[in-house]
mmCIF file of C-alpha atoms in Angstrom:
data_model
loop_
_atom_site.group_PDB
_atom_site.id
_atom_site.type_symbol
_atom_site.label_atom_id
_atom_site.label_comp_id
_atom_site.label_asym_id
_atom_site.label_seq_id
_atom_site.Cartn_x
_atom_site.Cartn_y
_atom_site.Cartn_z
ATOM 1 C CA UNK A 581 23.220 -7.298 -16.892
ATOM 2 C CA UNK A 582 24.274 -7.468 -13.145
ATOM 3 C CA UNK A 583 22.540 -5.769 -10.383
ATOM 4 C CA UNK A 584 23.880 -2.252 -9.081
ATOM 5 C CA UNK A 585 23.670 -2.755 -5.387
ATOM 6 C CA UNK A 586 24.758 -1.604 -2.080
ATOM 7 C CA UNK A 587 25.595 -5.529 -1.095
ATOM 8 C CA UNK A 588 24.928 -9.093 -2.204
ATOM 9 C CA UNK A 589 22.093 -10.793 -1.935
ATOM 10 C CA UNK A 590 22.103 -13.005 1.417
ATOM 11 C CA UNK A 591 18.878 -15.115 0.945
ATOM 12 C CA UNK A 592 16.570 -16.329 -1.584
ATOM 13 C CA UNK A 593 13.386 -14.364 -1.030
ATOM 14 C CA UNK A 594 12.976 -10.720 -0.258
ATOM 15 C CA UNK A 595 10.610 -8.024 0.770
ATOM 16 C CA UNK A 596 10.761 -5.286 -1.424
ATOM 17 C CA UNK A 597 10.018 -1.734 -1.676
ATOM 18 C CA UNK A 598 10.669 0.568 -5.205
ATOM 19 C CA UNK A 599 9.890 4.136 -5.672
ATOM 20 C CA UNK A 600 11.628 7.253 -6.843
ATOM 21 C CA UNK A 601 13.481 9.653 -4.636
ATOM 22 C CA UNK A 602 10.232 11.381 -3.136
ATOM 23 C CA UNK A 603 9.673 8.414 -1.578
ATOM 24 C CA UNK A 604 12.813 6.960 -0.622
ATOM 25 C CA UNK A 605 12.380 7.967 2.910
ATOM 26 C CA UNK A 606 9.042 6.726 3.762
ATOM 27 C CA UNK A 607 10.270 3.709 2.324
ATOM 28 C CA UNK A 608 13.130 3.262 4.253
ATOM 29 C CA UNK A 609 11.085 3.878 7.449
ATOM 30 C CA UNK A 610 9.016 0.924 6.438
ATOM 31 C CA UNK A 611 11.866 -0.702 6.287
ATOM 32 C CA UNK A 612 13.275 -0.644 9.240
ATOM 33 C CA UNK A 613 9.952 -1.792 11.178
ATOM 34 C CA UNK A 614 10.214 -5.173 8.989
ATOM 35 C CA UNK A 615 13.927 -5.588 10.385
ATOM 36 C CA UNK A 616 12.886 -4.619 13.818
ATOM 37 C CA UNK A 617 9.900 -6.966 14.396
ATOM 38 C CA UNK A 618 11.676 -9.892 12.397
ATOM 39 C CA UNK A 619 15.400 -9.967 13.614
ATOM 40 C CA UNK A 620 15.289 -13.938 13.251
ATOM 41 C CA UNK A 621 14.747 -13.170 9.388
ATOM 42 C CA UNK A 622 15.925 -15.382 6.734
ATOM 43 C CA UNK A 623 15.142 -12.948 3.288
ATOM 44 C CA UNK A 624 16.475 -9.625 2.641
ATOM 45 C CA UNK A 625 14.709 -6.274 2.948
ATOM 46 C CA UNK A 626 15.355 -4.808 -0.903
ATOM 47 C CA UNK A 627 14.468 -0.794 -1.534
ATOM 48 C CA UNK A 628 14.973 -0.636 -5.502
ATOM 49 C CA UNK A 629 14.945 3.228 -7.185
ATOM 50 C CA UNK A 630 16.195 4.790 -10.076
ATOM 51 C CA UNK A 631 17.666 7.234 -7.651
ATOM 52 C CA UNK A 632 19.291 5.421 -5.029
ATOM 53 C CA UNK A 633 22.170 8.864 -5.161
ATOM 54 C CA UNK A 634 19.843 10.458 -3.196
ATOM 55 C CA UNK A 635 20.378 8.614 -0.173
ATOM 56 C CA UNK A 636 22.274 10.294 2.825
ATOM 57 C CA UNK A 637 25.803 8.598 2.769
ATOM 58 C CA UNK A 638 24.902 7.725 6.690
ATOM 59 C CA UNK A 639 22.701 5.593 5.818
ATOM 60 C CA UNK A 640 23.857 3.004 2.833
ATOM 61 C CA UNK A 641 24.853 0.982 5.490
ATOM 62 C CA UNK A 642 22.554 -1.176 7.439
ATOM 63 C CA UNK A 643 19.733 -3.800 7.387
ATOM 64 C CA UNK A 644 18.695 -2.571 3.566
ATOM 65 C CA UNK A 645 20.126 -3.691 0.292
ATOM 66 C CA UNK A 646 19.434 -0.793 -1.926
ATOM 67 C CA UNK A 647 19.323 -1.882 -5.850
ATOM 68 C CA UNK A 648 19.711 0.645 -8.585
ATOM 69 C CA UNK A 649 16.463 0.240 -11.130
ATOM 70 C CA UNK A 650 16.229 1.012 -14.867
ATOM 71 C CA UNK A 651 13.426 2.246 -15.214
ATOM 72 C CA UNK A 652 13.335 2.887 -19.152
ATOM 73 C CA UNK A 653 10.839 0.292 -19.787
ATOM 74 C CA UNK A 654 7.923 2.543 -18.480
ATOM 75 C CA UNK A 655 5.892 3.770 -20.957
ATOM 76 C CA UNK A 656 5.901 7.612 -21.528
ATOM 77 C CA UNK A 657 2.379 8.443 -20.354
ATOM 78 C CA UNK A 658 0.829 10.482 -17.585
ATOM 79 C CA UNK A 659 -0.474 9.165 -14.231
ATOM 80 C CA UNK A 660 -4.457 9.629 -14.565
ATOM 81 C CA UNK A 661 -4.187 11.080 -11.015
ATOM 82 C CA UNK A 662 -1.693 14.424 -10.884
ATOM 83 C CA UNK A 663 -0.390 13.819 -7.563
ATOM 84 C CA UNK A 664 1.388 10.237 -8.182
ATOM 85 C CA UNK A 665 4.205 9.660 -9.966
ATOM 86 C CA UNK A 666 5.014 6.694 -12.912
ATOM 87 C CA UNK A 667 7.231 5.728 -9.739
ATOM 88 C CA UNK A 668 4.081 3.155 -8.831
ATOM 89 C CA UNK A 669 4.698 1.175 -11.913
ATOM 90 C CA UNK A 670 8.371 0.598 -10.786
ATOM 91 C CA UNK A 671 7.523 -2.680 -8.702
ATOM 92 C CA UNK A 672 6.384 -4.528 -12.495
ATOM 93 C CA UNK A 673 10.080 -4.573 -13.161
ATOM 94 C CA UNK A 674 11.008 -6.491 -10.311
ATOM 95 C CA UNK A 675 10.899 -10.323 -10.816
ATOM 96 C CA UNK A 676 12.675 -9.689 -14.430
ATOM 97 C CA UNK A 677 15.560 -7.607 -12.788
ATOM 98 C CA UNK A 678 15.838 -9.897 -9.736
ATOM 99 C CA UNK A 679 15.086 -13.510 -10.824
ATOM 100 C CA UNK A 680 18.849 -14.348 -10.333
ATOM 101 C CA UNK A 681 19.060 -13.056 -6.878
ATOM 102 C CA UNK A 682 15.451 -14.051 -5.283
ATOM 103 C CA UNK A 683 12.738 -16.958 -6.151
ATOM 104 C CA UNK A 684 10.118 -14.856 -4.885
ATOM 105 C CA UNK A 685 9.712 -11.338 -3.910
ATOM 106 C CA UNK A 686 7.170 -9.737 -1.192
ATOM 107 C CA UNK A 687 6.186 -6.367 -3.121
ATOM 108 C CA UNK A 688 5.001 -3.439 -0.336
ATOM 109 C CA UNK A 689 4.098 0.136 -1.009
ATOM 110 C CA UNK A 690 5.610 2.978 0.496
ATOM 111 C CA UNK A 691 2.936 3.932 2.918
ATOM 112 C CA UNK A 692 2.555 0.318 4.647
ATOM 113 C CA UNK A 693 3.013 -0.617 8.338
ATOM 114 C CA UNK A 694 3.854 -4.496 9.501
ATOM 115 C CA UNK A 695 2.136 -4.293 13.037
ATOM 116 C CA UNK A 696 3.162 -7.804 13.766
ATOM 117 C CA UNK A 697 6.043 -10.473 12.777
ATOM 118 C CA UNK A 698 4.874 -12.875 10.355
ATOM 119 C CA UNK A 699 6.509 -12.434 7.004
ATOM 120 C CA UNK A 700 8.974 -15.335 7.507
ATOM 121 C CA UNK A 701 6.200 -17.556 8.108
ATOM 122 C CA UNK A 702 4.457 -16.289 4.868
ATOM 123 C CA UNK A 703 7.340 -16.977 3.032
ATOM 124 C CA UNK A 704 7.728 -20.552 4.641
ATOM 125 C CA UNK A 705 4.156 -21.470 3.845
ATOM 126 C CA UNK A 706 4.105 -20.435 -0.102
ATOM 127 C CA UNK A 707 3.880 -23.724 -2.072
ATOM 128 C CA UNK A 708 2.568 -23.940 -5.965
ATOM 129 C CA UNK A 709 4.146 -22.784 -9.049
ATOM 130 C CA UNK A 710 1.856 -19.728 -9.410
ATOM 131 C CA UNK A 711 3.609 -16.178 -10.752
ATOM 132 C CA UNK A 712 1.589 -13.653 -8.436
ATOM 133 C CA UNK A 713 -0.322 -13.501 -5.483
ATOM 134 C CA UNK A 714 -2.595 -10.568 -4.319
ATOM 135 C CA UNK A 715 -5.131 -9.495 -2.005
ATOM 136 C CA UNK A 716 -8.813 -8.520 -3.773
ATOM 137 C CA UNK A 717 -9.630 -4.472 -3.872
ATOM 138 C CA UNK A 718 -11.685 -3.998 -0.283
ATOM 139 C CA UNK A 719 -13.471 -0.911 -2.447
ATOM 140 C CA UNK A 720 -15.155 -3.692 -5.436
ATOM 141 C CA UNK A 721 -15.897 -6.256 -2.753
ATOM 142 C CA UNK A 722 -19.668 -5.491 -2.326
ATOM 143 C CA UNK A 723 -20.704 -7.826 0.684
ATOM 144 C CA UNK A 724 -17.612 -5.209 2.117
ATOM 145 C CA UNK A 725 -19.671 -2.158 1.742
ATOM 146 C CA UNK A 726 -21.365 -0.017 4.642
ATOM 147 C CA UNK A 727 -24.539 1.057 3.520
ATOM 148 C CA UNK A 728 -23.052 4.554 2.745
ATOM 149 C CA UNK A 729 -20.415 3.313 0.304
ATOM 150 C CA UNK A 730 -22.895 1.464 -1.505
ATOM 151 C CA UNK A 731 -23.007 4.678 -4.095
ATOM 152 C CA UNK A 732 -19.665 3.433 -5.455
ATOM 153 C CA UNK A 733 -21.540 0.175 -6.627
ATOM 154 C CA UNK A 734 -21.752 1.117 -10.010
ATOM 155 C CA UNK A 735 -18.799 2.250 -10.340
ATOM 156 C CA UNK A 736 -16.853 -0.688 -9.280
ATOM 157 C CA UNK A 737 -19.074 -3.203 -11.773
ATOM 158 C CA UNK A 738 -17.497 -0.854 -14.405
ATOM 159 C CA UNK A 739 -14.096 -1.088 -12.888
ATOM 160 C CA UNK A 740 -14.456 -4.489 -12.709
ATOM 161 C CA UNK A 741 -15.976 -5.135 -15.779
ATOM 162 C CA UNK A 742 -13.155 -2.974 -18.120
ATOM 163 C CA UNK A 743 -10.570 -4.371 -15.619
ATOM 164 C CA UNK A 744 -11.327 -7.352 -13.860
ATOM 165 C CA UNK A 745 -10.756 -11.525 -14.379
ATOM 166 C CA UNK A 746 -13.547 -13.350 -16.387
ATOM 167 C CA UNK A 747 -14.694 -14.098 -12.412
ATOM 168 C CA UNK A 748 -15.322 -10.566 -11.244
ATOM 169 C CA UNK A 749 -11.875 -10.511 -9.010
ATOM 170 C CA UNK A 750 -10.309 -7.462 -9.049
ATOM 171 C CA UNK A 751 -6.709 -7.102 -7.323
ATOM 172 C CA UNK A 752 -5.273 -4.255 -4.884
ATOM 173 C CA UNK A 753 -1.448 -4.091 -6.021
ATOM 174 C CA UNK A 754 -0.123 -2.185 -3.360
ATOM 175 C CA UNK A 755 0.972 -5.781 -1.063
ATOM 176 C CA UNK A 756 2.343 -8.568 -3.845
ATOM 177 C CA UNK A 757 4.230 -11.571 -3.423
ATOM 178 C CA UNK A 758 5.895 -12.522 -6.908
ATOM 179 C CA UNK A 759 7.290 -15.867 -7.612
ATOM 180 C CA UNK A 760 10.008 -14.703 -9.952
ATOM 181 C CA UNK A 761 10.648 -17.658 -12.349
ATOM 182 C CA UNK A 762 6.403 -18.006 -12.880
ATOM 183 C CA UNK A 763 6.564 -14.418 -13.187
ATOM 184 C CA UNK A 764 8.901 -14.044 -15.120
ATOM 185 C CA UNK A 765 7.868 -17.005 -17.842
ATOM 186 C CA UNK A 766 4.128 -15.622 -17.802
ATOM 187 C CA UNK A 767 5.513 -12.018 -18.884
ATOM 188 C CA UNK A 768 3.295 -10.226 -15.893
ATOM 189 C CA UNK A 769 6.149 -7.466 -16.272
ATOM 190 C CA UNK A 770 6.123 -6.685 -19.585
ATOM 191 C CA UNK A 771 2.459 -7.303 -20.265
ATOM 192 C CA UNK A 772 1.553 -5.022 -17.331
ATOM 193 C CA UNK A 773 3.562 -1.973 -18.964
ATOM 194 C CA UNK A 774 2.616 -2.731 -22.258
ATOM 195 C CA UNK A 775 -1.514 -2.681 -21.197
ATOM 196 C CA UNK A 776 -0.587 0.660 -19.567
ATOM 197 C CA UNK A 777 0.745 2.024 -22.854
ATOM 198 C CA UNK A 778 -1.991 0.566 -25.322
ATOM 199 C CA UNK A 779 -4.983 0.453 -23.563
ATOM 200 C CA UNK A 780 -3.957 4.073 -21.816
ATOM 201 C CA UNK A 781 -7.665 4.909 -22.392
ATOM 202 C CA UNK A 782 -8.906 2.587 -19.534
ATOM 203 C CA UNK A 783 -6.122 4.132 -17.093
ATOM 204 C CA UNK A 784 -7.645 7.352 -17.788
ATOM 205 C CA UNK A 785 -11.869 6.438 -17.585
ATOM 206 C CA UNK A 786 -10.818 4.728 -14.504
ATOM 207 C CA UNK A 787 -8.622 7.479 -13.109
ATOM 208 C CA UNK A 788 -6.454 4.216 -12.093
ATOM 209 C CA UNK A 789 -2.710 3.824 -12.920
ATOM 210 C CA UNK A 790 -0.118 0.560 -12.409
ATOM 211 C CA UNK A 791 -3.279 -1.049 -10.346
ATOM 212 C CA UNK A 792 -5.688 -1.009 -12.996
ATOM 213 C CA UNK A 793 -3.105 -2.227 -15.864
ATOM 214 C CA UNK A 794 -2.020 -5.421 -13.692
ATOM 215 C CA UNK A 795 -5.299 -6.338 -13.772
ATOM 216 C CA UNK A 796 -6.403 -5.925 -17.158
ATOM 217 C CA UNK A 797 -3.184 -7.979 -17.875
ATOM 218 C CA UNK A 798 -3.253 -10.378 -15.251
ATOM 219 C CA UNK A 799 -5.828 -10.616 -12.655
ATOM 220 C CA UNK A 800 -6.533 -14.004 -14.352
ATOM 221 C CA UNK A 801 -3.183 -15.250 -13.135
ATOM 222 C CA UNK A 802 -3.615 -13.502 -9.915
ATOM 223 C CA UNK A 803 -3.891 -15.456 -7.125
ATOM 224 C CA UNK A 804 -5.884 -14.114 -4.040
ATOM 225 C CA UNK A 805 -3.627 -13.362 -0.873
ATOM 226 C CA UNK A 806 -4.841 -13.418 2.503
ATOM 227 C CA UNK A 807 -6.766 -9.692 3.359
ATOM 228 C CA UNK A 808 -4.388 -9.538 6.474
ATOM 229 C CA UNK A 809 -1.498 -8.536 4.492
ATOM 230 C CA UNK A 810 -3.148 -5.501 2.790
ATOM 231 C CA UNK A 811 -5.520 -3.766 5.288
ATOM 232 C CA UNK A 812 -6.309 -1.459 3.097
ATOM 233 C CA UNK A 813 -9.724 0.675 3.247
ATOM 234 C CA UNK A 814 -10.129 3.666 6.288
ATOM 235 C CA UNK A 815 -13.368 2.420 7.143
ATOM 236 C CA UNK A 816 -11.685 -1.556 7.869
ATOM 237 C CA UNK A 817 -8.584 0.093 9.831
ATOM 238 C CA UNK A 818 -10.845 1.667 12.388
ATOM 239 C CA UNK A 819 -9.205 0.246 15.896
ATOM 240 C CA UNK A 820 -12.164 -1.993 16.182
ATOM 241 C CA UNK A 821 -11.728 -4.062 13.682
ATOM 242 C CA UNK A 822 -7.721 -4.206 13.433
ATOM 243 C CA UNK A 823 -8.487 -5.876 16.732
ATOM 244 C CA UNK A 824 -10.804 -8.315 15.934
ATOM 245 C CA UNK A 825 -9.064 -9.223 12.466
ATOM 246 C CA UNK A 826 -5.362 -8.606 13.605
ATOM 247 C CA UNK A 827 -3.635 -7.900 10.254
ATOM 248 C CA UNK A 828 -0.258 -8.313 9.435
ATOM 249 C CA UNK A 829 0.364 -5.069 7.245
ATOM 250 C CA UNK A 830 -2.135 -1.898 7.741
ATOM 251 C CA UNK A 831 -1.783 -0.036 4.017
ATOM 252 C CA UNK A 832 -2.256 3.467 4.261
ATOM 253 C CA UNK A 833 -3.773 3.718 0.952
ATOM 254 C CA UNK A 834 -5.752 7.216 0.165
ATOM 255 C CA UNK A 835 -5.017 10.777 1.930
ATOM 256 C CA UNK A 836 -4.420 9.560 5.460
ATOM 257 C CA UNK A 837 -0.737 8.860 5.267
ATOM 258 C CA UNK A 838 1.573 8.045 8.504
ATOM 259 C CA UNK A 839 4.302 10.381 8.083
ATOM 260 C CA UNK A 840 1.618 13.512 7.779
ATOM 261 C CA UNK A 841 0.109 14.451 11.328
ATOM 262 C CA UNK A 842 -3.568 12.783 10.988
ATOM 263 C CA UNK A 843 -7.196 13.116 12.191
ATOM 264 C CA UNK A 844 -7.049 9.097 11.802
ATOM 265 C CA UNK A 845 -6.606 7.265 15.398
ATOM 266 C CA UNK A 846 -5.234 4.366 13.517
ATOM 267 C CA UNK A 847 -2.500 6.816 12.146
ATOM 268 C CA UNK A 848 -1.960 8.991 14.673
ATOM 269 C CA UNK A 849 -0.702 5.761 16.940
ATOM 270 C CA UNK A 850 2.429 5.054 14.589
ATOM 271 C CA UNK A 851 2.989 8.651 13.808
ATOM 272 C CA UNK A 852 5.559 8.602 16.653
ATOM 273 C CA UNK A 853 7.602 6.013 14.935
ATOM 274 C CA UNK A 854 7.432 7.450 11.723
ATOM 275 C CA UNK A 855 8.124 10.664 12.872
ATOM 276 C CA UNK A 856 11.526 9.439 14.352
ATOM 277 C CA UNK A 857 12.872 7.492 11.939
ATOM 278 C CA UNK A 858 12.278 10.443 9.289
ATOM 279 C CA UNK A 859 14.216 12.670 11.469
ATOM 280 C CA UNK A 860 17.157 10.056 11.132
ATOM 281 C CA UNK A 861 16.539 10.534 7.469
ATOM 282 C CA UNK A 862 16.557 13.689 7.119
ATOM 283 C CA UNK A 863 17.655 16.189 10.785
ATOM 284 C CA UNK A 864 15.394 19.178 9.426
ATOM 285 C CA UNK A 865 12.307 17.062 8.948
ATOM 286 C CA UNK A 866 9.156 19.159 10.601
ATOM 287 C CA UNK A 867 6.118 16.610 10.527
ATOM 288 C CA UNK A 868 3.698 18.318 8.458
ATOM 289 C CA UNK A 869 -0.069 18.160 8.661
ATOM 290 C CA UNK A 870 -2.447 16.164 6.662
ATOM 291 C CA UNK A 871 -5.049 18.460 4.331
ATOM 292 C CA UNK A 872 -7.971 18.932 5.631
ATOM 293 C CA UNK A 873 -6.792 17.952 8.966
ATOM 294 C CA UNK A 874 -7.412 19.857 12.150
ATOM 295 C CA UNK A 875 -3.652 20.481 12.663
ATOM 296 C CA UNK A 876 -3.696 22.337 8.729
ATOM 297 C CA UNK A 877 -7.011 23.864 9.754
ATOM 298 C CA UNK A 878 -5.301 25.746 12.409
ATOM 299 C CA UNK A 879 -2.772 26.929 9.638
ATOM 300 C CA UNK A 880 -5.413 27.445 7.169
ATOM 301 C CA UNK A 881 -8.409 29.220 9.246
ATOM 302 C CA UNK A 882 -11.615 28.567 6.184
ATOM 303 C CA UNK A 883 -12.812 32.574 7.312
ATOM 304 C CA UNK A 884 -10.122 34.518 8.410
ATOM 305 C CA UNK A 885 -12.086 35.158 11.947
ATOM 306 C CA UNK A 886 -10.274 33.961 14.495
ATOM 307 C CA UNK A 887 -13.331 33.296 16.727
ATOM 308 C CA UNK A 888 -15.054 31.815 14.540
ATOM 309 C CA UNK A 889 -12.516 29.544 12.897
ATOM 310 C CA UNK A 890 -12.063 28.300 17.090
ATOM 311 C CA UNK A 891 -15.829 27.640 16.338
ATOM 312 C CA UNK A 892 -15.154 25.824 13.784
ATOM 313 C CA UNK A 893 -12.579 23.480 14.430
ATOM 314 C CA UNK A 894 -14.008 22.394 17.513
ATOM 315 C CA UNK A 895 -17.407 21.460 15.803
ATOM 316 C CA UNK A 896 -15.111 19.050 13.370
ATOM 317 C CA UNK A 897 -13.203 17.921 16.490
ATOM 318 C CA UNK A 898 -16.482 16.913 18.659
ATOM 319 C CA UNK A 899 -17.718 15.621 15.110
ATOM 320 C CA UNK A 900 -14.627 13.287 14.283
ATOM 321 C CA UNK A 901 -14.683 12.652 18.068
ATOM 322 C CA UNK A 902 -18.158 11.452 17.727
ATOM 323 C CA UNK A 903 -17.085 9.414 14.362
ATOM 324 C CA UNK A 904 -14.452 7.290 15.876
ATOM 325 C CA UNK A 905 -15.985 6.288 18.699
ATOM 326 C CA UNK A 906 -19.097 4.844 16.726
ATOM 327 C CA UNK A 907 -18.836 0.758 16.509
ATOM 328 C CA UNK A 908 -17.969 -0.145 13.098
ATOM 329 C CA UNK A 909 -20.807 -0.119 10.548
ATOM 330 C CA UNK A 910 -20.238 -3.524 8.720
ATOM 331 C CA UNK A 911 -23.013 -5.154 10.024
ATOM 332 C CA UNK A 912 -22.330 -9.266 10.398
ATOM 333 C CA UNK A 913 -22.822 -9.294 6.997
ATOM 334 C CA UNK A 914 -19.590 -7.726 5.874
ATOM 335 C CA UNK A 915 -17.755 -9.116 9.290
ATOM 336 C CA UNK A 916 -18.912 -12.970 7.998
ATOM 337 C CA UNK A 917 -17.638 -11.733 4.262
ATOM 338 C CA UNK A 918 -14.245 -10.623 5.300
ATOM 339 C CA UNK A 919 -13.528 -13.649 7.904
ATOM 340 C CA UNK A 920 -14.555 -16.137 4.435
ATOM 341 C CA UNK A 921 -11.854 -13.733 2.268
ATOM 342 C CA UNK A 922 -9.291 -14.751 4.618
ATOM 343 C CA UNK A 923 -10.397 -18.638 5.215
ATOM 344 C CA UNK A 924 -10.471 -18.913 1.434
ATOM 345 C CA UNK A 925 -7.195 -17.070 0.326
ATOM 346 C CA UNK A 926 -5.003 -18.976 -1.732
ATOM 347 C CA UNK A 927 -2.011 -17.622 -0.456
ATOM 348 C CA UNK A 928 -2.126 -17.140 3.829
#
């Protein structure tokens, strides 16, 4: 069946976003900061959705090919977590509905941030015949831990051990580069959604959704992808460390997202951007502020007493103050671990 798109395809590889309407803004933002920083480009910039009619008429035109996306082959089940949508298992139907238009496909999430040009040159360097490339969860790394995280040890040997390749790997799936015709002939698609539906009781002990089903049907085929192109984990995007590491994508994974107004440095310094380009999107967009935030403290006072509630927001303001000023607490340990994940990706 063809593609439904805005325009044809112009090269052979792509960077690729797909989400439902909810979405289809910050994705679009995202976007545009790929064509800005890579203007030499030779591969499209793809945004695929099931509701591509919901995007202002001013803006079909431009540096994004939007692609319609059937997205019937989802399984009829329930996100584990309430607050995200089936949307994230949209980007296992790529490679199938796209094989004839790209050979391989750079998968981001919505909520990711290219802070430096480099994509061409990832796409110029892949060689190999293998069907999917992705970086390993920062969370089930353990030589990645600060001591305070070390509580969620158990918990990732479980993760990995329901989820996981026979070597302990365990993939984040929110930055993917797919090699369509590999992809495609290993059935990564199809075997992803069909885990999801039959093995729905993992999804749900794990409180995991597309990310969890990828791996328990492919994390064996996975290869690992430079860390620098998912930099994923709050505590390894503190400014410290994006400096010392310089990563191509930042991935706002968790509650700290870059179009809400943040507590997070790291966020707060492309809020601007984001902030703009949503008003483009949409003229009445109002930024609004992250929960738990200090801006939605000052909407939400916790005790109704306005002098205390001052109280009380500056003690978590001199607190968070103190908190980001603190030198990162990986220790050389987990600095020495995370320079050997990127010397001994597979894909760079």
């Amino acid at each position: 069946m063809p593609v439904q798109a805005s325009q044809a395809a112009r090269h052979g590889d792509a960077v690729i976003f797909a989400c439902d309407a909810g979405h289809l803004p910050y994705a679009w933002v995202a976007a545009l900061q790929i064509a800005r920083l890579e203007p030499e480009r030779h591969f499209d910039i793809v945004i695929a959705s099931p509701d591509t009619g919901a995007i202002p008429p001013h803006l079909r035109d431009g540096p994004v090919r939007w692609v319609r996306l059937d997205v019937s082959a989802i399984p009829q089940i329930r996100h584990p977590n309430a607050r995200i949508t089936l949307g994230t298992f949209y980007r296992h139907l790529l490679p199938d509905l796209l094989q004839d238009d790209y050979a391989r496909l750079l998968y981001l999430d919505t909520d990711t941030w290219l802070r430096r040009p480099g994509i061409q040159g990832l796409f110029d360097r892949i060689a190999g015949d293998w069907p999917l490339a992705a970086s390993l969860t920062f969370l089930h790394q353990p030589e990645l831990r600060t001591r305070a995280s070390r509580r969620n040890q158990e918990r990732s040997r479980r993760v990995i051990g329901d989820l996981g390749d026979p070597s302990g790997r365990f993939f984040q799936s929110g930055v993917m580069v797919m090699q369509t015709g590999p992809h495609v002939a290993a059935q990564i698609g199809p075997r992803t959604l069909e885990f999801a539906a039959e093995r729905y009781d993992l999804l749900q002990k794990h409180k995991l959704g597309d990310q969890a089903a990828m791996n328990g049907a492919a994390a064996a085929l996975t290869a690992t992808l430079d860390p620098r192109w998912n930099w994923h984990l709050a505590r390894w995007r503190q400014g410290q460390l994006i400096e010392e590491f310089d990563p191509f994508i930042l991935h706002f994974a968790g509650a700290e997202k870059p179009w809400l107004i943040s507590d997070d440095p790291t966020v707060t310094a492309v809020n601007p951007a984001w902030f703009a380009d949503l008003a483009r999107w949409d003229p009445d967009f109002t930024p609004a502020p992250a929960p738990g935030s200090l801006a939605w403290r000052a909407l939400n006072p916790r005790f109704g007493v306005a002098p205390i509630d001052k109280i009380q927001r500056r003690l978590r303001a001199w607190r968070l103050a103190w908190k980001h000023s603190r030198p990162p607490r990986m220790g050389a340990e987990g600095i020495a671990a995370m320079r050997q994940l990127i010397e001994t990706a597979e894909v760079r």
